[in-house]
Amino acid sequence: MNDPVYIAVCMIIMAGTTYLLRVTPLIIFRKKIRNRFVQSFLYYVPYAVLAAMTFPAIFTATGNTAASLIGTGAALVLAFFRRSLLTVALGAAAAAFIAGLVI
Amino acid sequence: MKHRSHFLQGIKHGTPIGLGYLSVSCAFGMSVCTSGFPVWVAGLISLTNLTSAGQFAGTSLMLQGAGYAEIALATLIINLRYFLMSLSLSQRLNPDFGTFRRLSAAHGVTDEIFAVAIGQPSLLSPAYMRGLILTPVIGWTAGTVLGGIFSQILPGIVVSAMNIALYAMFIAIIVPPAREHRPVLFVVLAATAVSLCFSYIPFFGFLSGGWSIIVIAVIVASLAAVLFPVGSGDADEHADETDADRDASGAETSCADNDMSEAGRMQEQPDTEEVRHE
């Protein structure tokens, strides 16, 4: 992570890929995609990705499994009650922090 | 004068989006900067990507030291939806949009900006789009930098607890829609179950973090697209009814305090689950 070349190349890859996806239809294609499967697939992809990235990585995120599990629980409860992203993030961190002090 | 009023109209419509972005990106900035990203890198990523899930995935792959191909493919799959949004947006741009203006408006195609733009009754002018995109870009970038700066002044013991913030944010994104839409709940639980298998079953050791996410996204989203197609049609209304019917009962509890065996069951028997509630 401390290699500036790696960081720069990754940033260019991410920004370039994202921009190409957005710009190609505006410049080249002028047709709508009405395929139901494609639309549904694209709708579900972000949820699958975020869930797969979160679990099981979150269980060891703070370096203390017990504290991480408590933080995970706090995040689930806060998110379940539709708290904002910032509240859930800080709430989970606070729970993990306090648990880390106690355990 | 016409340009000016269109621009101001765009600003008016974009400001609530920008304010919403400010707090989300603040959480993003805080979590990636405590994980080791320099503040300016986080800010630049927000400015050049202007995505949520896409750049969250990209940055967490960077933290794992993932390969370039993994990062490119993950970004591509997660952000594929922008391709569709740009496609439908391209039919709503007025004739003043030349190539250069299209090139610059393309950067601002996000879920929220697209939703507002596509809801306008008339064709979109370049001035309106400029106004609409401006505040969200500022909000998204400034929030990231503010969050990053804030995280720098935290003491070390707090920082290790803050490492959970990024994942907590993902949970905050996926849980509320999973509460309301059973198909999303299915996707979340199935993806979680497969991800746990990939991580804990030694056989799947050959799949690194980035590739396993790509494989999971393709498999689970395809399965969900077959089982629960979305879009204008009967199935969508039907899905909504099912959600409403179930709102007070099982879906909520199984979402908040489900354990992984629940996730496994869901994944194996989506059909029976669905039938049972009709």
mmCIF file of C-alpha atoms in Angstrom:
data_model
loop_
_atom_site.group_PDB
_atom_site.id
_atom_site.type_symbol
_atom_site.label_atom_id
_atom_site.label_comp_id
_atom_site.label_asym_id
_atom_site.label_seq_id
_atom_site.Cartn_x
_atom_site.Cartn_y
_atom_site.Cartn_z
ATOM 1 C CA MET A 1 0.000 0.000 0.000
ATOM 2 C CA ASN A 2 2.933 2.359 0.437
ATOM 3 C CA ASP A 3 4.138 2.007 -3.130
ATOM 4 C CA PRO A 4 3.251 5.273 -4.909
ATOM 5 C CA VAL A 5 3.342 3.595 -8.329
ATOM 6 C CA TYR A 6 0.860 0.942 -7.203
ATOM 7 C CA ILE A 7 -1.441 3.616 -5.753
ATOM 8 C CA ALA A 8 -1.235 5.752 -8.891
ATOM 9 C CA VAL A 9 -1.874 2.845 -11.273
ATOM 10 C CA CYS A 10 -4.819 1.604 -9.185
ATOM 11 C CA MET A 11 -6.327 5.084 -9.138
ATOM 12 C CA ILE A 12 -5.995 5.417 -12.902
ATOM 13 C CA ILE A 13 -7.513 1.967 -13.429
ATOM 14 C CA MET A 14 -10.498 2.698 -11.182
ATOM 15 C CA ALA A 15 -11.172 6.177 -12.543
ATOM 16 C CA GLY A 16 -10.570 5.117 -16.159
ATOM 17 C CA THR A 17 -12.791 2.030 -16.015
ATOM 18 C CA THR A 18 -15.592 3.956 -14.348
ATOM 19 C CA TYR A 19 -15.371 6.869 -16.767
ATOM 20 C CA LEU A 20 -15.291 4.616 -19.832
ATOM 21 C CA LEU A 21 -18.475 2.898 -18.666
ATOM 22 C CA ARG A 22 -20.193 6.245 -18.309
ATOM 23 C CA VAL A 23 -18.920 7.918 -21.438
ATOM 24 C CA THR A 24 -19.170 5.221 -24.115
ATOM 25 C CA PRO A 25 -22.962 5.188 -24.275
ATOM 26 C CA LEU A 26 -23.065 8.979 -24.451
ATOM 27 C CA ILE A 27 -20.575 9.140 -27.303
ATOM 28 C CA ILE A 28 -21.013 5.933 -29.283
ATOM 29 C CA PHE A 29 -24.169 4.007 -28.560
ATOM 30 C CA ARG A 30 -27.516 5.690 -28.671
ATOM 31 C CA LYS A 31 -29.694 2.657 -28.060
ATOM 32 C CA LYS A 32 -31.548 1.440 -24.991
ATOM 33 C CA ILE A 33 -31.007 -1.947 -23.433
ATOM 34 C CA ARG A 34 -34.355 -3.382 -22.449
ATOM 35 C CA ASN A 35 -33.168 -6.851 -21.563
ATOM 36 C CA ARG A 36 -34.815 -7.764 -18.285
ATOM 37 C CA PHE A 37 -32.056 -10.123 -17.180
ATOM 38 C CA VAL A 38 -29.329 -7.530 -17.744
ATOM 39 C CA GLN A 39 -31.269 -4.865 -15.858
ATOM 40 C CA SER A 40 -31.941 -7.199 -12.945
ATOM 41 C CA PHE A 41 -28.369 -8.465 -12.874
ATOM 42 C CA LEU A 42 -27.010 -4.910 -12.665
ATOM 43 C CA TYR A 43 -29.495 -4.018 -9.954
ATOM 44 C CA TYR A 44 -28.327 -6.877 -7.730
ATOM 45 C CA VAL A 45 -24.567 -6.691 -8.319
ATOM 46 C CA PRO A 46 -23.736 -3.929 -5.781
ATOM 47 C CA TYR A 47 -25.541 -5.760 -2.975
ATOM 48 C CA ALA A 48 -23.735 -9.023 -3.730
ATOM 49 C CA VAL A 49 -20.379 -7.262 -3.889
ATOM 50 C CA LEU A 50 -20.806 -5.313 -0.664
ATOM 51 C CA ALA A 51 -22.053 -8.367 1.240
ATOM 52 C CA ALA A 52 -19.154 -10.489 -0.017
ATOM 53 C CA MET A 53 -16.647 -7.777 0.868
ATOM 54 C CA THR A 54 -18.069 -7.309 4.352
ATOM 55 C CA PHE A 55 -18.254 -10.957 5.413
ATOM 56 C CA PRO A 56 -16.094 -12.464 6.759
ATOM 57 C CA ALA A 57 -13.569 -9.568 6.602
ATOM 58 C CA ILE A 58 -15.451 -7.549 9.227
ATOM 59 C CA PHE A 59 -14.965 -10.284 11.851
ATOM 60 C CA THR A 60 -11.246 -9.562 12.030
ATOM 61 C CA ALA A 61 -11.288 -5.892 11.021
ATOM 62 C CA THR A 62 -9.986 -4.405 14.284
ATOM 63 C CA GLY A 63 -7.415 -7.122 14.964
ATOM 64 C CA ASN A 64 -9.472 -8.318 17.941
ATOM 65 C CA THR A 65 -12.110 -10.856 16.906
ATOM 66 C CA ALA A 66 -14.364 -10.463 19.935
ATOM 67 C CA ALA A 67 -14.375 -6.662 19.650
ATOM 68 C CA SER A 68 -14.971 -6.942 15.883
ATOM 69 C CA LEU A 69 -17.953 -9.226 16.425
ATOM 70 C CA ILE A 70 -19.465 -6.737 18.857
ATOM 71 C CA GLY A 71 -18.844 -3.942 16.363
ATOM 72 C CA THR A 72 -20.499 -6.056 13.669
ATOM 73 C CA GLY A 73 -23.525 -6.575 15.886
ATOM 74 C CA ALA A 74 -23.753 -2.839 16.539
ATOM 75 C CA ALA A 75 -23.546 -2.123 12.807
ATOM 76 C CA LEU A 76 -26.312 -4.629 12.020
ATOM 77 C CA VAL A 77 -28.624 -3.214 14.688
ATOM 78 C CA LEU A 78 -28.020 0.437 13.711
ATOM 79 C CA ALA A 79 -28.418 -0.334 9.997
ATOM 80 C CA PHE A 80 -31.562 -2.311 10.726
ATOM 81 C CA PHE A 81 -33.072 0.811 12.262
ATOM 82 C CA ARG A 82 -32.047 2.766 9.172
ATOM 83 C CA ARG A 83 -29.465 5.011 10.798
ATOM 84 C CA SER A 84 -27.310 7.058 8.412
ATOM 85 C CA LEU A 85 -24.063 5.649 7.010
ATOM 86 C CA LEU A 86 -21.998 7.918 9.223
ATOM 87 C CA THR A 87 -23.919 6.910 12.344
ATOM 88 C CA VAL A 88 -23.563 3.203 11.577
ATOM 89 C CA ALA A 89 -19.836 3.540 10.828
ATOM 90 C CA LEU A 90 -19.101 5.541 13.988
ATOM 91 C CA GLY A 91 -21.438 3.436 16.137
ATOM 92 C CA ALA A 92 -19.749 0.204 15.083
ATOM 93 C CA ALA A 93 -16.306 1.696 15.664
ATOM 94 C CA ALA A 94 -17.358 2.996 19.089
ATOM 95 C CA ALA A 95 -18.778 -0.407 20.063
ATOM 96 C CA ALA A 96 -15.614 -2.184 18.890
ATOM 97 C CA PHE A 97 -13.469 0.377 20.695
ATOM 98 C CA ILE A 98 -15.287 0.016 24.019
ATOM 99 C CA ALA A 99 -15.375 -3.772 23.679
ATOM 100 C CA GLY A 100 -11.632 -3.735 22.986
ATOM 101 C CA LEU A 101 -11.014 -1.861 26.232
ATOM 102 C CA VAL A 102 -13.188 -4.192 28.287
ATOM 103 C CA ILE A 103 -12.228 -7.580 26.837
ATOM 104 C CA MET B 1 -30.233 34.269 -19.317
ATOM 105 C CA LYS B 2 -31.705 30.943 -20.262
ATOM 106 C CA HIS B 3 -28.405 29.224 -19.508
ATOM 107 C CA ARG B 4 -28.209 30.934 -16.158
ATOM 108 C CA SER B 5 -31.678 29.870 -15.071
ATOM 109 C CA HIS B 6 -31.056 26.301 -16.225
ATOM 110 C CA PHE B 7 -27.783 26.246 -14.306
ATOM 111 C CA LEU B 8 -29.452 27.560 -11.136
ATOM 112 C CA GLN B 9 -32.241 25.025 -11.522
ATOM 113 C CA GLY B 10 -29.582 22.303 -11.711
ATOM 114 C CA ILE B 11 -27.864 23.637 -8.592
ATOM 115 C CA LYS B 12 -31.197 23.621 -6.794
ATOM 116 C CA HIS B 13 -31.831 19.995 -7.718
ATOM 117 C CA GLY B 14 -28.242 18.922 -7.021
ATOM 118 C CA THR B 15 -27.800 20.484 -3.592
ATOM 119 C CA PRO B 16 -29.759 17.863 -1.621
ATOM 120 C CA ILE B 17 -27.719 15.176 -3.392
ATOM 121 C CA GLY B 18 -24.490 16.995 -2.528
ATOM 122 C CA LEU B 19 -25.456 17.246 1.144
ATOM 123 C CA GLY B 20 -26.325 13.562 1.251
ATOM 124 C CA TYR B 21 -22.994 12.725 -0.365
ATOM 125 C CA LEU B 22 -21.145 14.848 2.199
ATOM 126 C CA SER B 23 -21.921 12.574 5.134
ATOM 127 C CA VAL B 24 -21.469 9.317 3.213
ATOM 128 C CA SER B 25 -18.102 10.374 1.826
ATOM 129 C CA CYS B 26 -17.083 11.652 5.253
ATOM 130 C CA ALA B 27 -17.491 8.100 6.534
ATOM 131 C CA PHE B 28 -15.552 6.832 3.509
ATOM 132 C CA GLY B 29 -12.711 9.314 4.096
ATOM 133 C CA MET B 30 -12.501 8.456 7.763
ATOM 134 C CA SER B 31 -12.388 4.739 7.240
ATOM 135 C CA VAL B 32 -9.923 4.579 4.333
ATOM 136 C CA CYS B 33 -7.585 7.125 5.904
ATOM 137 C CA THR B 34 -7.467 5.230 9.188
ATOM 138 C CA SER B 35 -6.673 2.134 7.118
ATOM 139 C CA GLY B 36 -3.581 3.849 5.760
ATOM 140 C CA PHE B 37 -4.589 5.926 2.738
ATOM 141 C CA PRO B 38 -3.171 9.471 2.537
ATOM 142 C CA VAL B 39 -5.948 12.081 2.679
ATOM 143 C CA TRP B 40 -5.162 13.484 -0.751
ATOM 144 C CA VAL B 41 -5.320 10.016 -2.338
ATOM 145 C CA ALA B 42 -8.734 9.390 -0.793
ATOM 146 C CA GLY B 43 -9.926 12.811 -1.998
ATOM 147 C CA LEU B 44 -8.582 12.223 -5.493
ATOM 148 C CA ILE B 45 -10.255 8.803 -5.658
ATOM 149 C CA SER B 46 -13.581 10.387 -4.708
ATOM 150 C CA LEU B 47 -13.148 13.209 -7.217
ATOM 151 C CA THR B 48 -12.198 10.938 -10.119
ATOM 152 C CA ASN B 49 -14.534 8.026 -9.368
ATOM 153 C CA LEU B 50 -17.660 9.643 -7.966
ATOM 154 C CA THR B 51 -19.124 6.245 -7.093
ATOM 155 C CA SER B 52 -20.003 4.569 -3.843
ATOM 156 C CA ALA B 53 -19.801 0.775 -4.093
ATOM 157 C CA GLY B 54 -17.262 0.889 -6.944
ATOM 158 C CA GLN B 55 -14.646 2.946 -5.186
ATOM 159 C CA PHE B 56 -15.290 1.288 -1.825
ATOM 160 C CA ALA B 57 -14.514 -2.057 -3.425
ATOM 161 C CA GLY B 58 -11.509 -0.648 -5.272
ATOM 162 C CA THR B 59 -9.959 0.915 -2.200
ATOM 163 C CA SER B 60 -10.450 -2.144 -0.032
ATOM 164 C CA LEU B 61 -8.857 -4.266 -2.783
ATOM 165 C CA MET B 62 -5.947 -1.802 -2.836
ATOM 166 C CA LEU B 63 -5.565 -2.252 0.917
ATOM 167 C CA GLN B 64 -5.261 -6.008 0.308
ATOM 168 C CA GLY B 65 -2.641 -5.331 -2.351
ATOM 169 C CA ALA B 66 -4.821 -6.891 -5.066
ATOM 170 C CA GLY B 67 -3.604 -7.219 -8.657
ATOM 171 C CA TYR B 68 -4.463 -4.663 -11.343
ATOM 172 C CA ALA B 69 -6.697 -7.069 -13.276
ATOM 173 C CA GLU B 70 -8.723 -7.838 -10.159
ATOM 174 C CA ILE B 71 -9.261 -4.161 -9.450
ATOM 175 C CA ALA B 72 -10.176 -3.385 -13.057
ATOM 176 C CA LEU B 73 -12.648 -6.262 -13.357
ATOM 177 C CA ALA B 74 -14.242 -5.608 -9.954
ATOM 178 C CA THR B 75 -14.661 -1.922 -10.829
ATOM 179 C CA LEU B 76 -16.076 -2.859 -14.212
ATOM 180 C CA ILE B 77 -18.688 -5.254 -12.845
ATOM 181 C CA ILE B 78 -19.778 -3.089 -9.936
ATOM 182 C CA ASN B 79 -20.091 0.019 -12.107
ATOM 183 C CA LEU B 80 -21.644 -1.663 -15.146
ATOM 184 C CA ARG B 81 -24.969 -0.103 -14.221
ATOM 185 C CA TYR B 82 -23.625 3.343 -15.126
ATOM 186 C CA PHE B 83 -23.360 2.082 -18.679
ATOM 187 C CA LEU B 84 -27.103 1.510 -18.722
ATOM 188 C CA MET B 85 -27.798 4.841 -17.058
ATOM 189 C CA SER B 86 -25.703 6.695 -19.624
ATOM 190 C CA LEU B 87 -27.483 4.791 -22.362
ATOM 191 C CA SER B 88 -30.876 5.983 -21.282
ATOM 192 C CA LEU B 89 -29.568 9.440 -20.413
ATOM 193 C CA SER B 90 -28.141 9.830 -23.923
ATOM 194 C CA GLN B 91 -31.683 9.898 -25.277
ATOM 195 C CA ARG B 92 -32.660 12.742 -22.971
ATOM 196 C CA LEU B 93 -29.904 15.221 -23.847
ATOM 197 C CA ASN B 94 -30.956 18.210 -25.913
ATOM 198 C CA PRO B 95 -29.230 19.065 -29.244
ATOM 199 C CA ASP B 96 -26.891 21.570 -27.524
ATOM 200 C CA PHE B 97 -24.909 18.603 -26.267
ATOM 201 C CA GLY B 98 -21.868 18.308 -28.509
ATOM 202 C CA THR B 99 -19.127 15.757 -28.027
ATOM 203 C CA PHE B 100 -17.163 17.862 -25.542
ATOM 204 C CA ARG B 101 -20.189 18.517 -23.354
ATOM 205 C CA ARG B 102 -21.066 14.833 -23.435
ATOM 206 C CA LEU B 103 -17.516 14.006 -22.361
ATOM 207 C CA SER B 104 -17.808 16.273 -19.335
ATOM 208 C CA ALA B 105 -21.386 15.359 -18.372
ATOM 209 C CA ALA B 106 -20.468 11.646 -18.444
ATOM 210 C CA HIS B 107 -18.411 11.983 -15.268
ATOM 211 C CA GLY B 108 -21.525 12.978 -13.306
ATOM 212 C CA VAL B 109 -23.626 9.901 -14.022
ATOM 213 C CA THR B 110 -24.335 8.526 -10.535
ATOM 214 C CA ASP B 111 -27.405 6.697 -9.216
ATOM 215 C CA GLU B 112 -28.851 9.826 -7.618
ATOM 216 C CA ILE B 113 -27.983 12.332 -10.352
ATOM 217 C CA PHE B 114 -29.335 9.948 -12.965
ATOM 218 C CA ALA B 115 -32.565 9.530 -11.018
ATOM 219 C CA VAL B 116 -33.119 13.297 -10.829
ATOM 220 C CA ALA B 117 -32.088 13.949 -14.443
ATOM 221 C CA ILE B 118 -34.260 11.210 -15.894
ATOM 222 C CA GLY B 119 -37.227 12.539 -13.914
ATOM 223 C CA GLN B 120 -37.125 15.945 -15.659
ATOM 224 C CA PRO B 121 -40.076 16.552 -17.970
ATOM 225 C CA SER B 122 -38.095 18.295 -20.736
ATOM 226 C CA LEU B 123 -34.872 17.428 -22.560
ATOM 227 C CA LEU B 124 -31.749 18.164 -20.507
ATOM 228 C CA SER B 125 -29.614 21.215 -21.319
ATOM 229 C CA PRO B 126 -25.833 21.362 -20.745
ATOM 230 C CA ALA B 127 -26.272 24.238 -18.256
ATOM 231 C CA TYR B 128 -28.779 22.256 -16.196
ATOM 232 C CA MET B 129 -26.538 19.187 -16.114
ATOM 233 C CA ARG B 130 -23.533 21.304 -15.091
ATOM 234 C CA GLY B 131 -25.505 22.705 -12.153
ATOM 235 C CA LEU B 132 -26.926 19.329 -11.217
ATOM 236 C CA ILE B 133 -23.503 17.644 -11.176
ATOM 237 C CA LEU B 134 -21.514 20.451 -9.505
ATOM 238 C CA THR B 135 -22.695 20.253 -5.872
ATOM 239 C CA PRO B 136 -22.632 16.434 -5.658
ATOM 240 C CA VAL B 137 -19.021 16.415 -6.931
ATOM 241 C CA ILE B 138 -18.033 19.059 -4.399
ATOM 242 C CA GLY B 139 -19.926 17.324 -1.582
ATOM 243 C CA TRP B 140 -18.475 13.895 -2.373
ATOM 244 C CA THR B 141 -14.881 15.148 -2.577
ATOM 245 C CA ALA B 142 -15.023 17.613 0.328
ATOM 246 C CA GLY B 143 -16.663 15.042 2.603
ATOM 247 C CA THR B 144 -13.921 12.530 1.857
ATOM 248 C CA VAL B 145 -11.180 15.052 2.638
ATOM 249 C CA LEU B 146 -12.914 16.243 5.821
ATOM 250 C CA GLY B 147 -13.375 12.673 7.041
ATOM 251 C CA GLY B 148 -9.747 11.906 6.186
ATOM 252 C CA ILE B 149 -8.442 14.929 8.061
ATOM 253 C CA PHE B 150 -10.596 14.116 11.058
ATOM 254 C CA SER B 151 -9.266 10.548 11.150
ATOM 255 C CA GLN B 152 -5.671 11.853 11.203
ATOM 256 C CA ILE B 153 -6.153 13.553 14.556
ATOM 257 C CA LEU B 154 -7.502 10.417 16.250
ATOM 258 C CA PRO B 155 -5.181 8.552 18.665
ATOM 259 C CA GLY B 156 -3.844 5.113 17.651
ATOM 260 C CA ILE B 157 -6.090 3.045 19.906
ATOM 261 C CA VAL B 158 -9.166 4.623 18.324
ATOM 262 C CA VAL B 159 -7.757 4.078 14.844
ATOM 263 C CA SER B 160 -7.683 0.282 15.160
ATOM 264 C CA ALA B 161 -11.362 0.329 16.159
ATOM 265 C CA MET B 162 -12.059 2.643 13.210
ATOM 266 C CA ASN B 163 -10.913 -0.091 10.818
ATOM 267 C CA ILE B 164 -14.353 -1.613 11.198
ATOM 268 C CA ALA B 165 -16.009 1.597 9.965
ATOM 269 C CA LEU B 166 -15.709 0.819 6.242
ATOM 270 C CA TYR B 167 -17.429 -2.552 6.648
ATOM 271 C CA ALA B 168 -20.035 -1.051 8.963
ATOM 272 C CA MET B 169 -20.766 1.408 6.178
ATOM 273 C CA PHE B 170 -21.316 -1.465 3.749
ATOM 274 C CA ILE B 171 -23.773 -2.947 6.229
ATOM 275 C CA ALA B 172 -25.544 0.416 6.408
ATOM 276 C CA ILE B 173 -25.920 0.333 2.625
ATOM 277 C CA ILE B 174 -27.211 -3.229 2.262
ATOM 278 C CA VAL B 175 -29.391 -3.809 5.327
ATOM 279 C CA PRO B 176 -32.174 -1.213 4.834
ATOM 280 C CA PRO B 177 -33.039 -2.337 1.263
ATOM 281 C CA ALA B 178 -32.716 -5.973 2.388
ATOM 282 C CA ARG B 179 -35.386 -5.251 4.976
ATOM 283 C CA GLU B 180 -37.774 -4.007 2.351
ATOM 284 C CA HIS B 181 -37.074 -6.215 -0.636
ATOM 285 C CA ARG B 182 -36.860 -9.952 -0.258
ATOM 286 C CA PRO B 183 -34.809 -10.367 -3.432
ATOM 287 C CA VAL B 184 -32.155 -8.024 -2.013
ATOM 288 C CA LEU B 185 -32.229 -9.974 1.250
ATOM 289 C CA PHE B 186 -31.700 -13.136 -0.761
ATOM 290 C CA VAL B 187 -28.752 -11.581 -2.605
ATOM 291 C CA VAL B 188 -27.143 -10.363 0.618
ATOM 292 C CA LEU B 189 -27.531 -13.671 2.440
ATOM 293 C CA ALA B 190 -26.444 -15.772 -0.532
ATOM 294 C CA ALA B 191 -23.393 -13.610 -1.200
ATOM 295 C CA THR B 192 -22.475 -13.775 2.481
ATOM 296 C CA ALA B 193 -22.849 -17.554 2.545
ATOM 297 C CA VAL B 194 -20.715 -18.073 -0.560
ATOM 298 C CA SER B 195 -18.130 -15.610 0.707
ATOM 299 C CA LEU B 196 -17.844 -17.510 3.996
ATOM 300 C CA CYS B 197 -17.409 -20.781 2.068
ATOM 301 C CA PHE B 198 -14.681 -19.254 -0.092
ATOM 302 C CA SER B 199 -12.869 -17.955 2.983
ATOM 303 C CA TYR B 200 -13.129 -20.903 5.328
ATOM 304 C CA ILE B 201 -13.098 -23.937 3.031
ATOM 305 C CA PRO B 202 -9.452 -24.603 2.139
ATOM 306 C CA PHE B 203 -10.426 -25.939 -1.313
ATOM 307 C CA PHE B 204 -11.199 -22.382 -2.452
ATOM 308 C CA GLY B 205 -7.816 -21.093 -1.321
ATOM 309 C CA PHE B 206 -6.786 -20.413 -4.924
ATOM 310 C CA LEU B 207 -9.334 -17.570 -5.151
ATOM 311 C CA SER B 208 -7.853 -14.311 -3.882
ATOM 312 C CA GLY B 209 -10.045 -11.595 -2.356
ATOM 313 C CA GLY B 210 -10.751 -9.704 -5.551
ATOM 314 C CA TRP B 211 -11.504 -12.727 -7.706
ATOM 315 C CA SER B 212 -13.770 -14.302 -5.130
ATOM 316 C CA ILE B 213 -15.805 -11.069 -5.018
ATOM 317 C CA ILE B 214 -16.085 -11.064 -8.804
ATOM 318 C CA VAL B 215 -17.157 -14.720 -8.892
ATOM 319 C CA ILE B 216 -19.703 -14.159 -6.103
ATOM 320 C CA ALA B 217 -21.124 -11.049 -7.777
ATOM 321 C CA VAL B 218 -21.614 -12.823 -11.096
ATOM 322 C CA ILE B 219 -23.096 -16.023 -9.637
ATOM 323 C CA VAL B 220 -25.389 -14.487 -7.028
ATOM 324 C CA ALA B 221 -26.603 -11.541 -9.133
ATOM 325 C CA SER B 222 -27.307 -13.875 -12.094
ATOM 326 C CA LEU B 223 -29.241 -16.250 -9.873
ATOM 327 C CA ALA B 224 -31.241 -13.382 -8.376
ATOM 328 C CA ALA B 225 -31.890 -11.917 -11.833
ATOM 329 C CA VAL B 226 -33.382 -15.242 -12.932
ATOM 330 C CA LEU B 227 -35.394 -15.782 -9.742
ATOM 331 C CA PHE B 228 -36.500 -12.191 -9.153
ATOM 332 C CA PRO B 229 -36.351 -10.117 -12.349
ATOM 333 C CA VAL B 230 -36.822 -6.378 -11.792
ATOM 334 C CA GLY B 231 -38.060 -3.634 -14.100
ATOM 335 C CA SER B 232 -41.440 -2.673 -15.448
ATOM 336 C CA GLY B 233 -43.573 -5.776 -15.273
ATOM 337 C CA ASP B 234 -45.786 -8.016 -13.224
ATOM 338 C CA ALA B 235 -43.002 -9.615 -11.265
ATOM 339 C CA ASP B 236 -41.950 -6.260 -9.852
ATOM 340 C CA GLU B 237 -45.401 -5.406 -8.533
ATOM 341 C CA HIS B 238 -45.728 -8.918 -7.276
ATOM 342 C CA ALA B 239 -42.411 -8.593 -5.445
ATOM 343 C CA ASP B 240 -43.547 -5.358 -3.848
ATOM 344 C CA GLU B 241 -46.741 -6.932 -2.621
ATOM 345 C CA THR B 242 -44.838 -9.800 -1.137
ATOM 346 C CA ASP B 243 -42.581 -7.348 0.636
ATOM 347 C CA ALA B 244 -45.471 -5.361 2.031
ATOM 348 C CA ASP B 245 -47.215 -8.510 3.211
ATOM 349 C CA ARG B 246 -44.144 -9.690 4.971
ATOM 350 C CA ASP B 247 -43.017 -6.376 6.315
ATOM 351 C CA ALA B 248 -44.245 -6.914 9.850
ATOM 352 C CA SER B 249 -43.055 -10.491 10.195
ATOM 353 C CA GLY B 250 -40.060 -12.692 9.528
ATOM 354 C CA ALA B 251 -38.025 -10.700 7.028
ATOM 355 C CA GLU B 252 -37.035 -8.119 9.591
ATOM 356 C CA THR B 253 -35.803 -10.398 12.306
ATOM 357 C CA SER B 254 -34.042 -12.771 9.948
ATOM 358 C CA CYS B 255 -32.204 -9.780 8.562
ATOM 359 C CA ALA B 256 -30.978 -8.180 11.750
ATOM 360 C CA ASP B 257 -29.936 -11.148 13.772
ATOM 361 C CA ASN B 258 -29.575 -13.851 11.192
ATOM 362 C CA ASP B 259 -26.616 -16.117 11.674
ATOM 363 C CA MET B 260 -24.756 -17.852 8.948
ATOM 364 C CA SER B 261 -26.778 -21.030 9.055
ATOM 365 C CA GLU B 262 -29.778 -18.913 8.152
ATOM 366 C CA ALA B 263 -27.807 -17.582 5.218
ATOM 367 C CA GLY B 264 -27.043 -21.134 4.136
ATOM 368 C CA ARG B 265 -30.669 -22.206 4.278
ATOM 369 C CA MET B 266 -31.780 -19.184 2.305
ATOM 370 C CA GLN B 267 -29.280 -19.925 -0.359
ATOM 371 C CA GLU B 268 -30.329 -23.520 -0.769
ATOM 372 C CA GLN B 269 -34.064 -22.993 -0.781
ATOM 373 C CA PRO B 270 -35.014 -19.626 -2.220
ATOM 374 C CA ASP B 271 -38.016 -21.104 -4.012
ATOM 375 C CA THR B 272 -39.605 -22.790 -1.042
ATOM 376 C CA GLU B 273 -39.073 -19.657 1.008
ATOM 377 C CA GLU B 274 -40.809 -17.575 -1.599
ATOM 378 C CA VAL B 275 -43.709 -19.968 -2.072
ATOM 379 C CA ARG B 276 -44.333 -20.307 1.611
ATOM 380 C CA HIS B 277 -45.094 -16.609 1.973
ATOM 381 C CA GLU B 278 -47.547 -16.254 -0.839
#
